[in-house]
PDB file of C-alpha atoms in Angstrom:
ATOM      1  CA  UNK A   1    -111.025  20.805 -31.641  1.00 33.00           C
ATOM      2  CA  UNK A   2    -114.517  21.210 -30.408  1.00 34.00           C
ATOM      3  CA  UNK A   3    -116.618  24.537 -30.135  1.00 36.00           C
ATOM      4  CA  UNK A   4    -119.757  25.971 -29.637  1.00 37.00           C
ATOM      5  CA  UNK A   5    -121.210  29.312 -29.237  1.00 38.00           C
ATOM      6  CA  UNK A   6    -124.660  30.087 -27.289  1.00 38.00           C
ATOM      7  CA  UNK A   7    -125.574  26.258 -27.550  1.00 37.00           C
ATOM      8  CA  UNK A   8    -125.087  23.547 -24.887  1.00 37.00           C
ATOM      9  CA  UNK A   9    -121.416  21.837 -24.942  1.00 42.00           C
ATOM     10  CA  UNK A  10    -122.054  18.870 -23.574  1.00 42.00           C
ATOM     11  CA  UNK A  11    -119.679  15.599 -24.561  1.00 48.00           C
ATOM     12  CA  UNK A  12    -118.612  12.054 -23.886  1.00 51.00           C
ATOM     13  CA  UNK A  13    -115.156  13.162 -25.682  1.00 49.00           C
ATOM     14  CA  UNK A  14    -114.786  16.159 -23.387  1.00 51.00           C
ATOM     15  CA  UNK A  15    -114.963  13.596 -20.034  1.00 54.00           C
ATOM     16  CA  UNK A  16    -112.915  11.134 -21.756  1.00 51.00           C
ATOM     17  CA  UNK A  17    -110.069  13.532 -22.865  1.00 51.00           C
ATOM     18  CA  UNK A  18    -109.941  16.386 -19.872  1.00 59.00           C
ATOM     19  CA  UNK A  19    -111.857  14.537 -16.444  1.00 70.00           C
ATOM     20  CA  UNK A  20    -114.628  17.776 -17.589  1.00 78.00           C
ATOM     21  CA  UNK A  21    -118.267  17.707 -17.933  1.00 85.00           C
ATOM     22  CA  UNK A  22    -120.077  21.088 -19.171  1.00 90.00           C
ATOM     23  CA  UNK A  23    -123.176  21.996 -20.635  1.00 93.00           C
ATOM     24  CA  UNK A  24    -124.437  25.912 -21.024  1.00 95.00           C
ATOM     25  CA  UNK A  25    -127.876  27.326 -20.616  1.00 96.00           C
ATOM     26  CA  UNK A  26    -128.681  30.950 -21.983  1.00 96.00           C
ATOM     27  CA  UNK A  27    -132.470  32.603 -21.707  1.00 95.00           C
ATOM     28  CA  UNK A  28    -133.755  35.794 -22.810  1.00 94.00           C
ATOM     29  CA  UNK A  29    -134.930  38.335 -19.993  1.00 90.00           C
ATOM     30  CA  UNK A  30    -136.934  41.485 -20.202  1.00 86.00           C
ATOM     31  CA  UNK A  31    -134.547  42.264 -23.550  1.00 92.00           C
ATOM     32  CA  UNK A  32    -135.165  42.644 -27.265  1.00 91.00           C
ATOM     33  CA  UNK A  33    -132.337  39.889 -28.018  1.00 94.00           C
ATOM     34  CA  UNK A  34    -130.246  37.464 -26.366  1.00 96.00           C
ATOM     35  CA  UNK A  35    -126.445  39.286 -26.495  1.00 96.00           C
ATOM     36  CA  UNK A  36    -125.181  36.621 -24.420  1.00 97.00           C
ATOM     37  CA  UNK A  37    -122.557  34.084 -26.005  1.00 97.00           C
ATOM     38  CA  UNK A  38    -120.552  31.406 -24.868  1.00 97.00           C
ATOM     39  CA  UNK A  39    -117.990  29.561 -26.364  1.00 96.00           C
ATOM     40  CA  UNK A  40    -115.647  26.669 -25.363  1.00 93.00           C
ATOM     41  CA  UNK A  41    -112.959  24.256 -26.985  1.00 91.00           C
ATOM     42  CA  UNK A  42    -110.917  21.069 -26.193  1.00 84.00           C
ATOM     43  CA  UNK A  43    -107.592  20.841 -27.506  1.00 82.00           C
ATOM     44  CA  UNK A  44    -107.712  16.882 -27.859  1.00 75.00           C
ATOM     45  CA  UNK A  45    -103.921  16.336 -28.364  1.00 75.00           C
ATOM     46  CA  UNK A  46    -103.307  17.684 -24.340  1.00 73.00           C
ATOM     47  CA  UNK A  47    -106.665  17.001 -23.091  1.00 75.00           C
ATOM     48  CA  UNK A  48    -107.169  20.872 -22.379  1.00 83.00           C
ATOM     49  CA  UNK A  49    -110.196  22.678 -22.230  1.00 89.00           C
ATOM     50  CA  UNK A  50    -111.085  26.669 -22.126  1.00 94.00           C
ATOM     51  CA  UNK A  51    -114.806  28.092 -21.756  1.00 96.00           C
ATOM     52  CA  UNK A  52    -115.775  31.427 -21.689  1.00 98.00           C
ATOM     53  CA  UNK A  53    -118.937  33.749 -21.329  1.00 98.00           C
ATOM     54  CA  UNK A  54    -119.725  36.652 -22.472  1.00 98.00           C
ATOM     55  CA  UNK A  55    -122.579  39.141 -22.021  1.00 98.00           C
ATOM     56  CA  UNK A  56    -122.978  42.532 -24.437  1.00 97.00           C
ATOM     57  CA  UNK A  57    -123.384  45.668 -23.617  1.00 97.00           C
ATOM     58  CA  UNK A  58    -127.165  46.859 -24.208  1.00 95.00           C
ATOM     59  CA  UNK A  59    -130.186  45.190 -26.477  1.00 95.00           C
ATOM     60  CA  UNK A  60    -128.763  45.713 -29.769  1.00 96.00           C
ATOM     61  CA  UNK A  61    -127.693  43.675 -32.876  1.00 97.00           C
ATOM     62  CA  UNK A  62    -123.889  44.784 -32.208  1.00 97.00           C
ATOM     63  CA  UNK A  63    -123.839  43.803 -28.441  1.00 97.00           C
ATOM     64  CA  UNK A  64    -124.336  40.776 -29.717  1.00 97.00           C
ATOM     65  CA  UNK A  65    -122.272  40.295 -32.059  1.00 97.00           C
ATOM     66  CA  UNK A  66    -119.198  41.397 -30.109  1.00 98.00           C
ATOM     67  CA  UNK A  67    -120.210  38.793 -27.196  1.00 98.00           C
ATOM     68  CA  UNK A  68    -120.164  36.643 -29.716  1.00 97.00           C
ATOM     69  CA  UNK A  69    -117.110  37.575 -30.745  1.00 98.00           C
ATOM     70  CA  UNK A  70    -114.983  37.538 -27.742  1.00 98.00           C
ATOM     71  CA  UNK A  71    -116.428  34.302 -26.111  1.00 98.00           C
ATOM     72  CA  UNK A  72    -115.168  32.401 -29.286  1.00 97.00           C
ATOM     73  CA  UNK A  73    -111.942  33.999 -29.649  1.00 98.00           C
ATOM     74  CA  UNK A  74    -110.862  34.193 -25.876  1.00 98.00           C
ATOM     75  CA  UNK A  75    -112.060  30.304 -25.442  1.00 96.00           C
ATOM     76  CA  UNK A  76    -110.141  29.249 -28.279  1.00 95.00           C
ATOM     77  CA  UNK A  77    -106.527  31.305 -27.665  1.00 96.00           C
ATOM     78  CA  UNK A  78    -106.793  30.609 -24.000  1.00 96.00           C
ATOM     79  CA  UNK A  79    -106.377  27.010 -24.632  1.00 92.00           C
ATOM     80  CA  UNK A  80    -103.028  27.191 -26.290  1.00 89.00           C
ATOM     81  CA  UNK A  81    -101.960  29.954 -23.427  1.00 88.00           C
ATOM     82  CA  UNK A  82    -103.350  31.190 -20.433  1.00 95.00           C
ATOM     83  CA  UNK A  83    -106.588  33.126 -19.712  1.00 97.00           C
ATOM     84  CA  UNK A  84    -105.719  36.140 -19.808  1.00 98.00           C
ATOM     85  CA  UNK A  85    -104.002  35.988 -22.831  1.00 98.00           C
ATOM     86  CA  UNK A  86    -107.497  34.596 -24.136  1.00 98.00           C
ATOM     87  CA  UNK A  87    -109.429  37.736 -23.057  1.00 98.00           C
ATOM     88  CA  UNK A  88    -106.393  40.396 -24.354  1.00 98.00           C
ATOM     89  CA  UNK A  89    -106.616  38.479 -28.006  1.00 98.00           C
ATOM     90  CA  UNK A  90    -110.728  38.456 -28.040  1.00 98.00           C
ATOM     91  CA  UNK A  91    -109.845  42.504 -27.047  1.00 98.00           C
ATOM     92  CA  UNK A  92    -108.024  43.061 -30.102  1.00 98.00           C
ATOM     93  CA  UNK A  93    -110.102  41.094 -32.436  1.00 98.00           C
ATOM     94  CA  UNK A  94    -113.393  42.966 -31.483  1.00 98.00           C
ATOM     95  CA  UNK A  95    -111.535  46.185 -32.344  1.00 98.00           C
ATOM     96  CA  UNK A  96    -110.138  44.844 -35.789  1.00 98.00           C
ATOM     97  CA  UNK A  97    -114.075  43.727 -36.676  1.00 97.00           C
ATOM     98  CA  UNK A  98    -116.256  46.355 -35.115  1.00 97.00           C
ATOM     99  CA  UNK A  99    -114.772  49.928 -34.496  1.00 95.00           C
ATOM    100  CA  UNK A 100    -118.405  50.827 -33.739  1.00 96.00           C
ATOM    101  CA  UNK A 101    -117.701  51.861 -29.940  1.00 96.00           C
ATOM    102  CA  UNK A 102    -120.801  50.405 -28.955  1.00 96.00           C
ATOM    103  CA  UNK A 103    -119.984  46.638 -29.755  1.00 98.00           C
ATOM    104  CA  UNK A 104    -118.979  45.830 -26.459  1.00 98.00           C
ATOM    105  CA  UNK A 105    -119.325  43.043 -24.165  1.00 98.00           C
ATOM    106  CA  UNK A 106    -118.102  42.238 -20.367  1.00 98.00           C
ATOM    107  CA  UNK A 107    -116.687  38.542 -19.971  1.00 98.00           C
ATOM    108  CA  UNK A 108    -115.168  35.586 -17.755  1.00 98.00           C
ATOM    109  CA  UNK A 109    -112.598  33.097 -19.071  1.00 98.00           C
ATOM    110  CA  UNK A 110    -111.855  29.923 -17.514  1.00 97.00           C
ATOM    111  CA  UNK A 111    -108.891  27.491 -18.774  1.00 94.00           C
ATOM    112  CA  UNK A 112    -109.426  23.922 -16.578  1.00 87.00           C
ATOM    113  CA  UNK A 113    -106.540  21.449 -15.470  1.00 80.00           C
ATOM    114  CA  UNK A 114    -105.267  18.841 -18.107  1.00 72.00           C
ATOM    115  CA  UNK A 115    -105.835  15.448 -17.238  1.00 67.00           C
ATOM    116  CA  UNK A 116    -101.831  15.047 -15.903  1.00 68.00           C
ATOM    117  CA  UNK A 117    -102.694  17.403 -13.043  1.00 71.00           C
ATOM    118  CA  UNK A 118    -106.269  15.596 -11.365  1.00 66.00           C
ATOM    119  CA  UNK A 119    -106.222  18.409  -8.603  1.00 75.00           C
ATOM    120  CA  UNK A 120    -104.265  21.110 -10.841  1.00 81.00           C
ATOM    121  CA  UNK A 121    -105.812  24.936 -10.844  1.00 87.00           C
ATOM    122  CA  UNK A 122    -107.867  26.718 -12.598  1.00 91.00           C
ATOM    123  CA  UNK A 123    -106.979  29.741 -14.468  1.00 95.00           C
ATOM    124  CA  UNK A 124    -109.961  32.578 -15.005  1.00 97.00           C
ATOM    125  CA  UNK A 125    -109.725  35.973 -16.219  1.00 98.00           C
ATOM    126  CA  UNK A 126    -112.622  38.584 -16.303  1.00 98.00           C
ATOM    127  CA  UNK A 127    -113.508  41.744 -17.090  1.00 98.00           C
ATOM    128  CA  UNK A 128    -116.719  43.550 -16.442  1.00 97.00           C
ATOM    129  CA  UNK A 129    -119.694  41.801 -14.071  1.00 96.00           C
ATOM    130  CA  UNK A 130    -119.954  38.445 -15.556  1.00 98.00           C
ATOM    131  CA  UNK A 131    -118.482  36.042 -12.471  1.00 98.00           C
ATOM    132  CA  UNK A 132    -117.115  32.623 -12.165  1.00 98.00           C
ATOM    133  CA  UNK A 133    -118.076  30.758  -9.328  1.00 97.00           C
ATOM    134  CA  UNK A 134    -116.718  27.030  -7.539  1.00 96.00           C
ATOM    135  CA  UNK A 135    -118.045  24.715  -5.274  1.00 95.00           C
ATOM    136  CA  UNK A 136    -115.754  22.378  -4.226  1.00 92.00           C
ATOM    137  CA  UNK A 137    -118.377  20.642  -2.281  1.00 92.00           C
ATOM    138  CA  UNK A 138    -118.277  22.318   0.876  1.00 93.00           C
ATOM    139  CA  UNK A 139    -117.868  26.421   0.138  1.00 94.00           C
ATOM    140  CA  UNK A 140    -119.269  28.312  -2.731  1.00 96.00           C
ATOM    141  CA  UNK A 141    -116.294  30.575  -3.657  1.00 96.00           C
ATOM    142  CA  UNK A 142    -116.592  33.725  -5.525  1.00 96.00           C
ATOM    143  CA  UNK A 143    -113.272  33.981  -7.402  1.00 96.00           C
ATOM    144  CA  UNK A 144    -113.953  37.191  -9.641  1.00 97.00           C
ATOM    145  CA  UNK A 145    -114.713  40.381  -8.491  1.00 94.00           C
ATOM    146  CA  UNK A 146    -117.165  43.054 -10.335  1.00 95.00           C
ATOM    147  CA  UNK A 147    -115.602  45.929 -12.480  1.00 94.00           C
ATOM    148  CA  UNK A 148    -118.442  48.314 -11.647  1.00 85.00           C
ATOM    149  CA  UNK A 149    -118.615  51.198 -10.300  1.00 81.00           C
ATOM    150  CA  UNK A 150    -120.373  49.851  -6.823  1.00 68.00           C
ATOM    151  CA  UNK A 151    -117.906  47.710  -6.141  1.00 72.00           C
ATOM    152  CA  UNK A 152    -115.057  50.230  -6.348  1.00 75.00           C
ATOM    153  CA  UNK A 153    -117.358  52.694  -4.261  1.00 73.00           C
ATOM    154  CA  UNK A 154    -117.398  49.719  -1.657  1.00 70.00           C
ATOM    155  CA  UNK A 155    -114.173  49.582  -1.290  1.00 70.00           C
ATOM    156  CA  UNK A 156    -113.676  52.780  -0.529  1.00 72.00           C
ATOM    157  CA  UNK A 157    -117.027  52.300   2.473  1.00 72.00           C
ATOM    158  CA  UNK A 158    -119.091  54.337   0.149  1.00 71.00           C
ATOM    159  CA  UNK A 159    -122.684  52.965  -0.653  1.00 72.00           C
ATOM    160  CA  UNK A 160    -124.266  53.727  -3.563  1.00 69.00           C
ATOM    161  CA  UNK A 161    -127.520  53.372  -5.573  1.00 71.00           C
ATOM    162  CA  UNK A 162    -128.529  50.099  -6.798  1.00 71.00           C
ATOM    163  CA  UNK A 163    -128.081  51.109 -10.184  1.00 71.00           C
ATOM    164  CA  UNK A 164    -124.363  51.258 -10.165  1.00 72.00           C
ATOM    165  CA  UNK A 165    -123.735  47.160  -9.774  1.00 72.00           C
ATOM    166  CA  UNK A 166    -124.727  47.441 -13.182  1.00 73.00           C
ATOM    167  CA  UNK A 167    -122.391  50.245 -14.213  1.00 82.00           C
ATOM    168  CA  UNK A 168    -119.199  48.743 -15.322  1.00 90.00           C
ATOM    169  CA  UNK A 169    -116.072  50.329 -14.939  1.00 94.00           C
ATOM    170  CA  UNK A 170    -114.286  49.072 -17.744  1.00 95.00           C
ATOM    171  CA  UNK A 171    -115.008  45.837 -21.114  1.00 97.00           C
ATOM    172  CA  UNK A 172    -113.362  44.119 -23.081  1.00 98.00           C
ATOM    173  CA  UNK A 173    -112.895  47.043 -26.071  1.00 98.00           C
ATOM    174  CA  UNK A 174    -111.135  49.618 -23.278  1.00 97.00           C
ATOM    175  CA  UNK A 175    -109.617  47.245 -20.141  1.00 97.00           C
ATOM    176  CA  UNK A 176    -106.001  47.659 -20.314  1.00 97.00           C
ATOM    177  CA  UNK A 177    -104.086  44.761 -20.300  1.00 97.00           C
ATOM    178  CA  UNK A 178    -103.115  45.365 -16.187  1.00 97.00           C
ATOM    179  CA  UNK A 179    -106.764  45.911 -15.395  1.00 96.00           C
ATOM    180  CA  UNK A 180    -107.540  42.622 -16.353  1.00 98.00           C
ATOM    181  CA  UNK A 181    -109.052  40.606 -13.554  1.00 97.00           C
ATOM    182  CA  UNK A 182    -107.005  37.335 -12.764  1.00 97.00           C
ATOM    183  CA  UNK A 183    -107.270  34.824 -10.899  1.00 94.00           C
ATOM    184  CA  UNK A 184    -105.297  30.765 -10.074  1.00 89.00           C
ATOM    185  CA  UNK A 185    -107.035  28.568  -8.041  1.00 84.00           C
ATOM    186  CA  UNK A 186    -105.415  26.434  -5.365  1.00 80.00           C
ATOM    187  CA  UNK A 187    -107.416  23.284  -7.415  1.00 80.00           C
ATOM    188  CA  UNK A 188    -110.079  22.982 -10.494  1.00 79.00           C
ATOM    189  CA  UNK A 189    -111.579  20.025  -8.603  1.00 84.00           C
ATOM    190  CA  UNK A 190    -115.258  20.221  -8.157  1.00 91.00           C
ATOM    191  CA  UNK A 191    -117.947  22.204  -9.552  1.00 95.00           C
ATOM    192  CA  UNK A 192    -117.702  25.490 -11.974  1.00 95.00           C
ATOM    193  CA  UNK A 193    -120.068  28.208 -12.672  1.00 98.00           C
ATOM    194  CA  UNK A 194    -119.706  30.776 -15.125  1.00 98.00           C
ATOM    195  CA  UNK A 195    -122.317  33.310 -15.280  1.00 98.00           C
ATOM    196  CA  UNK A 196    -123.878  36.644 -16.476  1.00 98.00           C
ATOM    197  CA  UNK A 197    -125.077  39.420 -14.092  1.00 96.00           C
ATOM    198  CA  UNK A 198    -128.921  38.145 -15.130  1.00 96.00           C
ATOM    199  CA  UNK A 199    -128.079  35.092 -12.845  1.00 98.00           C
ATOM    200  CA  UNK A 200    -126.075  35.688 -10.257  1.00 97.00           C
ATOM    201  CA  UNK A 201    -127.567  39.447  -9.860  1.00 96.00           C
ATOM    202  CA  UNK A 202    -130.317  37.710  -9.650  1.00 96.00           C
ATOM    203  CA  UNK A 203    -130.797  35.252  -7.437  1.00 97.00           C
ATOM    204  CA  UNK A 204    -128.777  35.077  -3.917  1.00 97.00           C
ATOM    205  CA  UNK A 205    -125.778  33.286  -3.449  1.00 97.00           C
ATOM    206  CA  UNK A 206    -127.543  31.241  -1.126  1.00 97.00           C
ATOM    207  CA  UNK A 207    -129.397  29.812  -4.159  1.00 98.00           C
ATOM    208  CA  UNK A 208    -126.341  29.422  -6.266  1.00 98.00           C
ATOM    209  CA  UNK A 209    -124.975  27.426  -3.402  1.00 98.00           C
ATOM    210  CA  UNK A 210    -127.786  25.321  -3.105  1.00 98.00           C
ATOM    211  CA  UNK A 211    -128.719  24.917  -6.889  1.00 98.00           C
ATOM    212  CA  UNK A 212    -124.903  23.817  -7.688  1.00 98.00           C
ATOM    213  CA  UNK A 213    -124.773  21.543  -4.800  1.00 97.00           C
ATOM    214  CA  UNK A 214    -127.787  19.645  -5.188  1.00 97.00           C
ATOM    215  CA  UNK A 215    -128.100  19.261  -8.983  1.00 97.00           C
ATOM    216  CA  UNK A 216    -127.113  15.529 -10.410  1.00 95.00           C
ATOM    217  CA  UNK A 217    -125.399  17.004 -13.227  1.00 94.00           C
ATOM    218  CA  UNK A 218    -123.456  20.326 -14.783  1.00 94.00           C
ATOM    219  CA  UNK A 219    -126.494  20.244 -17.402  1.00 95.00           C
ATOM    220  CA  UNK A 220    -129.183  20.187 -14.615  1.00 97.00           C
ATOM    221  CA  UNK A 221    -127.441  22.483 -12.364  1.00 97.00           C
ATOM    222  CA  UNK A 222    -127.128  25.114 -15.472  1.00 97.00           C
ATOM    223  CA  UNK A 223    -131.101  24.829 -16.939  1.00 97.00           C
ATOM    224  CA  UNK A 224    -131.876  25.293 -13.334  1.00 98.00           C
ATOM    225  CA  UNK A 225    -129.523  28.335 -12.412  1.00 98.00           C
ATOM    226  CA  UNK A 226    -130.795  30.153 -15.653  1.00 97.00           C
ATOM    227  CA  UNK A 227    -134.997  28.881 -15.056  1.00 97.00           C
ATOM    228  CA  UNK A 228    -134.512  30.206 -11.687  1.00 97.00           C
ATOM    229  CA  UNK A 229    -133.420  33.578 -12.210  1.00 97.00           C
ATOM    230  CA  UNK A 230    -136.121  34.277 -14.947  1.00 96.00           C
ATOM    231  CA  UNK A 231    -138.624  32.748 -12.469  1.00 96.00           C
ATOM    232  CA  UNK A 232    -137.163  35.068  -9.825  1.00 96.00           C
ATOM    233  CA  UNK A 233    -137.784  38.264 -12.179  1.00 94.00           C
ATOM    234  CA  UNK A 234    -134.819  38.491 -13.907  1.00 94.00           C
ATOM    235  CA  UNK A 235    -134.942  41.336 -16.569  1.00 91.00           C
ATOM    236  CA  UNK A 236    -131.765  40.506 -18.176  1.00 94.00           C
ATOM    237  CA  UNK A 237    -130.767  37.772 -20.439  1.00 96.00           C
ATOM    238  CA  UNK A 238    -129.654  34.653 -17.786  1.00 97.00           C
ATOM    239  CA  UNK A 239    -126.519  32.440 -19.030  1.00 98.00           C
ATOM    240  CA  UNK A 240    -125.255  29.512 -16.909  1.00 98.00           C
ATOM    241  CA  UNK A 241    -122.273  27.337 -18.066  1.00 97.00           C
ATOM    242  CA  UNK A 242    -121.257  24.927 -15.818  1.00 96.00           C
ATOM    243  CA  UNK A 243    -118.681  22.411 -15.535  1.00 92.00           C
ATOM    244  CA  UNK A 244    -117.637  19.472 -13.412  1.00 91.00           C
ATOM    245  CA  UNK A 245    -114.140  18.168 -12.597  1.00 83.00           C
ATOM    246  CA  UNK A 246    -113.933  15.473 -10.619  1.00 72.00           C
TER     247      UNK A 246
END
């Protein structure tokens, strides 16, 4: 079993067992501290493999801590289940170790086909505005939707301020377990993006596009997506993880 948290997760194992090649970038914006995490984890006996992102809630010491928290524990039950099962198990842990209502964190959880399946799915769970993105080499899909509070004005054909894509409608200490965003994808071939709100907030989707289909490599694709959005004026902290299945 592999893992690492806020560091890059790149491996000749992780190709060799699971067909996957990730790395993970994370930069600090216009913030006091970096209370992004990330996490991921290879179960070598099945050749499975589970990443997850997490960005907490405001620039403190215990936003940090519980995106630290969730990313490691949601990456690492998700591989033995499913992802949302990862995300509802990083929920209860972050209650049992901080019942400080302000360590809280949004997230994205992505389990990726075992090698037996080449052009299997790909099973993400989310809560909050972090997204996970594929490019399957011709369309940039979006397969997560925001829990904020402008996208449930949207869909009701009510614009709001700008403010309120950042004001989340529900984390991972108070989503209930059938608010949970889910997601199967018809296949987990091609490229993955998972990503904070300081990235893909950030810069256009155009860029995402164009950034993830140009880039040699998951590791060049990520520095780049995370560089760019700082470069662009990002004043949040920018996390990329990306991953190629091929």
């Amino acid at each position: 079993m592999h893992t690492a948290v806020t560091t890059a997760i790149t491996r000749r194992e992780l190709m060799r067992l699971t067909g996957i090649t990730a790395h993970s970038v994370s930069r600090r914006g216009g913030r006091s501290l970096n209370a992004d995490a990330v996490s991921g984890y290879i179960d070598s006996a099945v050749g499975r493999s589970a990443f997850a992102v997490a960005d907490g809630i405001g620039d403190h010491l215990l936003a940090a801590r519980a995106a630290r928290t969730v990313a490691r524990v949601a990456a690492r039950v998700a591989i033995g289940g499913s992802a949302v099962a990862g995300l509802l198990a990083a929920q209860q842990q972050l209650l049992r170790e901080f019942p400080e209502p302000s360590a809280d964190s949004c997230m994205v959880v992505a389990v990726g086909p075992t090698p037996d399946r080449v052009d299997g799915p790909c099973d993400i769970a989310w809560v909050g505005d972090c997204r996970a993105y594929h490019w399957n080499g011709r369309v940039l899909h979006q397969v997560t939707s925001d829990h904020t509070v402008a996208e449930m004005m949207s869909a009701r054909g009510v614009t709001v301020a700008p403010r309120m894509h950042h004001l989340v409608t529900t984390s991972a200490r108070t989503v209930r377990p059938e608010a949970v965003g889910h997601g199967i994808t018809g296949t987990g071939i091609g490229r993955w993006l998972l990503s904070t709100d300081g990235v893909h907030k950030t810069l256009a989707m155009t860029d995402i596009k164009r950034i993830l289909a140009e880039s040699d490599s998951a590791a060049v694709a990520a520095d780049t997506l995370a560089d760019s959005a700082i470069r662009a004026g990002a004043t949040d902290n920018t996390t990329a993880l990306v991953f190629d299945h091929r």
